[in-house]
Coordinates of C-alpha atoms and ligand atoms in Angstrom, one line a residue:
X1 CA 0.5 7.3 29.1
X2 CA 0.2 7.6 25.5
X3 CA 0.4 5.0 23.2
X4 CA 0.2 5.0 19.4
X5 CA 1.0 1.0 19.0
X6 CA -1.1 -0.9 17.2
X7 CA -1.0 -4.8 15.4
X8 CA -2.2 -5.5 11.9
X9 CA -2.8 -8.8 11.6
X10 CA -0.7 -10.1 13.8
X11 CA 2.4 -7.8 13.3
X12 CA 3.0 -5.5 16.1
X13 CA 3.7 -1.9 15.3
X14 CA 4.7 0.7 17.0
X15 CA 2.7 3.4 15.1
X16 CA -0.1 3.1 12.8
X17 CA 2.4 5.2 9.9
X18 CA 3.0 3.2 7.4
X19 CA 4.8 4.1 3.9
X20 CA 2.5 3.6 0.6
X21 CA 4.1 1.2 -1.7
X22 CA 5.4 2.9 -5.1
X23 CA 6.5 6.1 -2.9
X24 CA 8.8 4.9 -0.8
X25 CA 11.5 2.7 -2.5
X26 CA 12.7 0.1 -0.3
X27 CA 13.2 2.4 2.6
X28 CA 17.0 3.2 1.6
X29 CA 16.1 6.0 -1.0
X30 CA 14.6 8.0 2.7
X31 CA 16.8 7.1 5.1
X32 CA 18.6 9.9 5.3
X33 CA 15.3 12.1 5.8
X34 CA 13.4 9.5 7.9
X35 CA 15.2 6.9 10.5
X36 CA 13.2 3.9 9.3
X37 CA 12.7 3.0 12.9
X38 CA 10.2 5.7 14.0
X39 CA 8.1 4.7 11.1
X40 CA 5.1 1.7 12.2
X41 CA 6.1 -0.2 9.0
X42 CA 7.5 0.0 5.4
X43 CA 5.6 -1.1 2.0
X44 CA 8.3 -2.0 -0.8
X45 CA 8.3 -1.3 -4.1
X46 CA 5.5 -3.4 -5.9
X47 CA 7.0 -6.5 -6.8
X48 CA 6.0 -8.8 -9.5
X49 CA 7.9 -12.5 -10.2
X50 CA 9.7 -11.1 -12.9
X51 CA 11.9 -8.0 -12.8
X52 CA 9.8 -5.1 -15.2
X53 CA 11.5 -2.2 -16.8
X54 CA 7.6 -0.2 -15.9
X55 CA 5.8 1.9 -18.9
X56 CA 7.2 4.1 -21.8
X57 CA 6.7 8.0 -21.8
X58 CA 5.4 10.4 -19.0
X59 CA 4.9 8.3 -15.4
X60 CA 3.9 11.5 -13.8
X61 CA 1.9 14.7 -14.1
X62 CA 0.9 16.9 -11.6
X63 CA -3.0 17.7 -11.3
X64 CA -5.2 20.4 -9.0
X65 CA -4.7 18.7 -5.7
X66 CA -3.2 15.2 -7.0
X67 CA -0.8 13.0 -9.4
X68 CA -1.1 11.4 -12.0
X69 CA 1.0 8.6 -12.6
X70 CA 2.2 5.4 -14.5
X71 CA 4.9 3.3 -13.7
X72 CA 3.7 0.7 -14.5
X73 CA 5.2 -1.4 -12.0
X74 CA 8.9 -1.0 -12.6
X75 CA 10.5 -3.5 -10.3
X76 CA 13.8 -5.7 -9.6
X77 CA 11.5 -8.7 -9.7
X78 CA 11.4 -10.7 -6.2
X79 CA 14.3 -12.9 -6.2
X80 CA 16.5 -9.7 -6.5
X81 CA 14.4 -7.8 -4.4
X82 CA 15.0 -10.7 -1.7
X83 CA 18.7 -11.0 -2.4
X84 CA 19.7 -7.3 -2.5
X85 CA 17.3 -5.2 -0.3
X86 CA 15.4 -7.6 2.3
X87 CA 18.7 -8.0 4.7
X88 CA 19.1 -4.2 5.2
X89 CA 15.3 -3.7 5.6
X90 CA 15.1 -6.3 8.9
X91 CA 17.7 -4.8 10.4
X92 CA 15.6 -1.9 11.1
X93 CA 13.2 -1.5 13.7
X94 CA 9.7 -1.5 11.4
X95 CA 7.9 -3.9 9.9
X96 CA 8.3 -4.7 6.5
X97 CA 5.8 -5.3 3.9
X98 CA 5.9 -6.8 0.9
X99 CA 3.7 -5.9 -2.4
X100 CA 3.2 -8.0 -4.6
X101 CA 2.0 -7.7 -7.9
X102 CA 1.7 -9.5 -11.4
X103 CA 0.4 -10.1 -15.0
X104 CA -1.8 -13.4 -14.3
X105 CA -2.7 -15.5 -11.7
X106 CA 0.4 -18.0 -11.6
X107 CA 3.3 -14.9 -11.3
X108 CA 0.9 -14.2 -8.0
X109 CA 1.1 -17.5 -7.0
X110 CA 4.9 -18.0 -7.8
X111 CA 5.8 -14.7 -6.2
X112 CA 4.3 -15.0 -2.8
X113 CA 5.5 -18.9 -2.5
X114 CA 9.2 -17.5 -2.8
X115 CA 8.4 -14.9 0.1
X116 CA 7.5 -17.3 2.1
X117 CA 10.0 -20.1 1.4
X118 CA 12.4 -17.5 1.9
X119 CA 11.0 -15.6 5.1
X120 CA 10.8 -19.9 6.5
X121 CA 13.9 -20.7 5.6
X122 CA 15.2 -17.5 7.2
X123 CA 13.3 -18.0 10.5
X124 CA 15.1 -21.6 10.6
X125 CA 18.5 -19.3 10.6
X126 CA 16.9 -16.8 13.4
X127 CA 16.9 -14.5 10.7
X128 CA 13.6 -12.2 9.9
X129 CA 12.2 -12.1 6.8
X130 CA 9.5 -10.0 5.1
X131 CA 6.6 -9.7 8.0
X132 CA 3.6 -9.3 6.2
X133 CA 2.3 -9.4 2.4
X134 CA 0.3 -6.9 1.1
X135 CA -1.5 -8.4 -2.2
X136 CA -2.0 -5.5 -5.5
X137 CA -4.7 -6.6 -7.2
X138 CA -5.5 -3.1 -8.3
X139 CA -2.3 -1.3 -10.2
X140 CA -4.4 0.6 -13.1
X141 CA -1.3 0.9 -14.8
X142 CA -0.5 -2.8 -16.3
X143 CA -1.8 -3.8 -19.7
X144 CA -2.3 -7.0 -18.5
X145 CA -3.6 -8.0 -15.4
X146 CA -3.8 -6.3 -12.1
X147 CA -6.6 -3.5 -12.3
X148 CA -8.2 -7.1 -13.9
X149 CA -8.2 -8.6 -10.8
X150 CA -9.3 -5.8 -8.7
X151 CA -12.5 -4.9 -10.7
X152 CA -14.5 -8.2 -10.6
X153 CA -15.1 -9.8 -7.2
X154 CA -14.9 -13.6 -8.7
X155 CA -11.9 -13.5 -10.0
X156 CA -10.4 -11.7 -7.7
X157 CA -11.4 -14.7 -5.2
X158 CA -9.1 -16.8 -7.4
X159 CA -5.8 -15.0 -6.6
X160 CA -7.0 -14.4 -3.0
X161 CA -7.6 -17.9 -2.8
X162 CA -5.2 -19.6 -4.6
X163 CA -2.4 -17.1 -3.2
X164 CA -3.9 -18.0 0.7
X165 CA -3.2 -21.7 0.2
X166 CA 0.5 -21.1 -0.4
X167 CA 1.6 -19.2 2.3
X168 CA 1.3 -18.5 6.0
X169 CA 2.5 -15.1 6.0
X170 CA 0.0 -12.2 6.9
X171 CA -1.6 -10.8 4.1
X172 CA -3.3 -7.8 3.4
X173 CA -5.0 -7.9 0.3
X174 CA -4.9 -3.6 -1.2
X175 CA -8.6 -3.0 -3.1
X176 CA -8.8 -0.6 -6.0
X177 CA -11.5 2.3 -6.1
X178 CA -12.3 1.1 -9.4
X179 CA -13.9 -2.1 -8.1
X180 CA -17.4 -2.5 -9.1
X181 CA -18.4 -3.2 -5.4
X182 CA -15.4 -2.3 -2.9
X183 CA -17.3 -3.5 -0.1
X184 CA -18.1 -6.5 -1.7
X185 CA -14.6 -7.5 -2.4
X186 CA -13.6 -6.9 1.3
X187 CA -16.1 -9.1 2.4
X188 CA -14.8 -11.9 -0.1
X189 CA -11.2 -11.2 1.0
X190 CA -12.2 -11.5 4.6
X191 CA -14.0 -14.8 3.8
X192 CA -10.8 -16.2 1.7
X193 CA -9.0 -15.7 4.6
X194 CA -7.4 -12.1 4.3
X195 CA -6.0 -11.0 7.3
X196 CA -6.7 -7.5 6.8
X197 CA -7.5 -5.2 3.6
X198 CA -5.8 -1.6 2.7
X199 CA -7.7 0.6 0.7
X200 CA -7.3 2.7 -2.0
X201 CA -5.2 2.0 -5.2
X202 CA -5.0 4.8 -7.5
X203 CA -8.4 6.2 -9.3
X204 CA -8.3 5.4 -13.3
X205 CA -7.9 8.7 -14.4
X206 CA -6.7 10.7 -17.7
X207 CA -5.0 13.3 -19.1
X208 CA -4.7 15.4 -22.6
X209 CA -2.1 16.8 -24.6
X210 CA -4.3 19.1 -26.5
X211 CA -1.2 20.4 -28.6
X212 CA -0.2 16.9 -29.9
X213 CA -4.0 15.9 -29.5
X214 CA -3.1 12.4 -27.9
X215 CA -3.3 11.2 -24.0
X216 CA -0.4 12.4 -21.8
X217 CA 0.1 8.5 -20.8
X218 CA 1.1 5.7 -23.4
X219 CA -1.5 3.5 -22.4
X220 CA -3.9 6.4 -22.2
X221 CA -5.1 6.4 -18.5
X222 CA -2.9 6.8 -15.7
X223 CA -3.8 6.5 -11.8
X224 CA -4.9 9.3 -9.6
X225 CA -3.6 9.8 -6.2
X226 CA -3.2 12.9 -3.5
X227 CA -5.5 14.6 -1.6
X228 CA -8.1 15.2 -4.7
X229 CA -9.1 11.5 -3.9
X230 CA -8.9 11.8 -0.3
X231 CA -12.9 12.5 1.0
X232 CA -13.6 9.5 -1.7
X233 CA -11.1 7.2 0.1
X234 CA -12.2 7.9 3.2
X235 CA -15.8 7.1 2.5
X236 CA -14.7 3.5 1.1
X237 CA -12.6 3.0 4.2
X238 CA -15.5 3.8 6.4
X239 CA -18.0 1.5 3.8
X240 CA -15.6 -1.0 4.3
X241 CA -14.7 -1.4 8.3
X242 CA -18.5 -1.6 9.0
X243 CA -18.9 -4.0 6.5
X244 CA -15.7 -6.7 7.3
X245 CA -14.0 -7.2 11.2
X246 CA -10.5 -7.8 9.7
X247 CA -8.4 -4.7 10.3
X248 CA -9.0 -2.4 7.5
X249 CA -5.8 0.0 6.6
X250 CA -6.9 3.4 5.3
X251 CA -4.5 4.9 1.9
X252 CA -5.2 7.8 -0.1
X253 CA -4.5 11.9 0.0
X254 CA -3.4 11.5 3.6
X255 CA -1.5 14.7 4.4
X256 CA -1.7 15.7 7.8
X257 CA -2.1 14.6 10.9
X258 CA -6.0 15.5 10.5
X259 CA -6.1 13.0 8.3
X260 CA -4.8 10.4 10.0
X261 CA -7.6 11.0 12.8
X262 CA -10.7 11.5 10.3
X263 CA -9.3 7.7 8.8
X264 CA -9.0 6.7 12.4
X265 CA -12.3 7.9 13.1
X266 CA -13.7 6.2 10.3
X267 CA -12.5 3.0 11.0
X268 CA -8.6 2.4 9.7
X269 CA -6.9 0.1 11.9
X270 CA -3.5 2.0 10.6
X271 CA -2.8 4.2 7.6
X272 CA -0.8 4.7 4.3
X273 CA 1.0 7.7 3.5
X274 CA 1.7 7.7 -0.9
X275 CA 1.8 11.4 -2.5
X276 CA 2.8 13.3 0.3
X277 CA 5.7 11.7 0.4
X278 CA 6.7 13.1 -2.6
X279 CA 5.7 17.0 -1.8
X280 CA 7.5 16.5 1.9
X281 CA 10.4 14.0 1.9
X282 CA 10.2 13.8 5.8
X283 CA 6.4 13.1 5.9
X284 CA 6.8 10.3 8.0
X285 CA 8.7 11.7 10.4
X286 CA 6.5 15.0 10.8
X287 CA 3.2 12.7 10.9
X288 CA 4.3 10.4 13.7
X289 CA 5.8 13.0 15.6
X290 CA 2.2 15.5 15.0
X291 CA 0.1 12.2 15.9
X292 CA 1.9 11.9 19.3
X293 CA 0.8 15.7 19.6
X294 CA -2.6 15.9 19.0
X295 CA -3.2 12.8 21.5
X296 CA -1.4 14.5 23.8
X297 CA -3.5 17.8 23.4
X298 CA -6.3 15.6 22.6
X299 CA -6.0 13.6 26.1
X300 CA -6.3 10.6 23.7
X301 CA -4.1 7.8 25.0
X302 CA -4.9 5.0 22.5
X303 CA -5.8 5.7 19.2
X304 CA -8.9 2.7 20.2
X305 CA -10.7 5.4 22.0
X306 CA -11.9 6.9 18.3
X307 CA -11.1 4.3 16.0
X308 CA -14.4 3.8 14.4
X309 CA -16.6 6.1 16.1
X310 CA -18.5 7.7 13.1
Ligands
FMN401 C1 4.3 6.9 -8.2 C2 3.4 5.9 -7.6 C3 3.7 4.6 -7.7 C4 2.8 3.6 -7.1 N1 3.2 2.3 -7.1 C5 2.4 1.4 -6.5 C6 2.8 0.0 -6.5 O1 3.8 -0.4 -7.0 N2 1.9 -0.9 -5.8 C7 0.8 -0.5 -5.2 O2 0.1 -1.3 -4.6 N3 0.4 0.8 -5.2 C8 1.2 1.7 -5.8 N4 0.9 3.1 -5.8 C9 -0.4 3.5 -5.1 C10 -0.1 4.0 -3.6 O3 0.5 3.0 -2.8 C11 -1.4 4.5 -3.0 O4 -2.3 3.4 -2.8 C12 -2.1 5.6 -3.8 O5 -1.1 6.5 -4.3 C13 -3.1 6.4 -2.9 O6 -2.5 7.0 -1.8 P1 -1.9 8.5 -1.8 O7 -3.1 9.4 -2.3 O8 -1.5 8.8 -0.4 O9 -0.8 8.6 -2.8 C14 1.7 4.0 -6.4 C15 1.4 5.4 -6.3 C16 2.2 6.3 -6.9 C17 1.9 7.8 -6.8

């Protein structure tokens, strides 16, 4: 009997597929290519206290085997985002992730204590709220803030910290490539008490126009994603999962259903899909369905039997 469920901190999931924040919406924009419900969990939109109208100029460019881009975190803000797109994510059958982002440490801190008032004061009413928070310290993409947090392991502690005290929810804290030390910083978040880590954020990358002699971007780099950063991803995830016991959730380039067992292999408790989503609107649906394959081709009935075996 095959079985592809899995828990994250907590949260029980009934694949280890989970949509990559900033390429998925708020689930709505897919659901007529994907029924959120085959999907092990949704990551929202990164969030920030305030809503953000996201960078000027080009967001995206294409590169050999990747994207550029920079959004620069356009958002609703989370008191809309709670309001106007929470009650149609609970009602489907996945669990739904929160990420949150923000210029300093207090719009962290403010952010995540509205989550959680809310997802309490909704559990009073038998309602569900958001299940699990997934903490962007790393968006390259912000003048101010974020990729500041996610370089240097000190302050990073601080919003790990100081966001930890003020709420109960599960929280995943997502570590940028650009740290100095990634496995450094998952072993600080696992002693702030992070319940899990997801890894990577985008590559600090760049682009030139060589006609008009200036950067592509507005703020001059822009973050990499797709396969091109794949085989470095995977090397960080498998850094990181011998280095922490916290489930460790693997992001970045992840394609095919290979993939998803060479992340598996290296130690991902559960994965991220970002780019692809973008190349093949029904990725998640083709990815769960192809996992359930190749363990049954595999003879594989838990994904446990080569989680971590490299
Ligand atoms: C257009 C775009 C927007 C993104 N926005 C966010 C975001 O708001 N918050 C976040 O944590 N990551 C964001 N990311 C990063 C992805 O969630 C993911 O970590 C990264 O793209 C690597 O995975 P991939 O190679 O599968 O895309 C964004 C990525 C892309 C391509």
């Amino acid at each position: 009997m095959i079985s592809m469920a899995c828990n994250i901190a907590g949260v029980s999931m009934k694949n280890p597929i989970i949509m990559a924040s900033g390429t998925y919406g708020f689930g709505r924009e897919y659901q007529e290519y994907v029924a959120p419900a085959l999907l092990g969990g949704i990551v929202g939109k990164g969030l920030t206290l305030h809503p953000k109208d996201g960078n000027q100029g080009v967001r995206i460019n294409e590169t050999a085997s990747g994207l550029l881009n920079s959004v620069g975190l356009e958002n609703p803000g989370v008191v809309a985002f709670l309001k106007d797109e929470l009650d149609e994510m609970t009602r489907w059958d996945t669990a739904v992730i929160a990420n949150i982002g923000g210029a300093n440490l207090e719009e962290y801190v403010q952010a995540v204590a509205l989550i959680t008032e809310n997802a309490q004061k909704r559990r009073t009413m038998n309602r569900r709220g958001v299940d699990m928070l997934e903490l962007n310290i790393s968006c390259p993409n912000v003048k101010q803030g974020g990729m500041q947090f996610g370089v240097q392991t000190e302050m990073a502690r601080e919003v790990v910290r100081q966001v930890r005290n003020v709420t109960t929810l599960p929280l995943v804290v997502k570590l940028s490539p650009n740290a100095e030390n990634i496995t450094e910083m998952a072993i600080m978040c696992e002693k702030e008490g992070a319940d899990g880590v997801s890894l990577i954020n985008t590559f600090s990358a760049m682009k030139i126009d060589i006609r008009r002699r200036r950067s592509v971007f507005e703020n001059t780099y822009a973050g990499l994603s797709g396969p091109a950063i794949k085989p470095i991803a995977l090397r960080m995830v498998h850094q990181v999962a011998q280095a922490v016991s916290i489930p460790v959730i693997g992001i970045g380039g992840i394609s095919s259903v290979e993939d998803i067992i060479e992340f598996t292999m290296a130690g991902a408790a559960a994965i991220q899909i970002g780019t692809y989503n973008f190349v093949q609107l029904r990725a998640g649906a083709e990815l769960v369905e192809g996992l359930e394959q190749w363990m049954q081709r595999e003879k594989v009935n838990s994904l446990d039997e080569i989680r971590g075996i490299i």
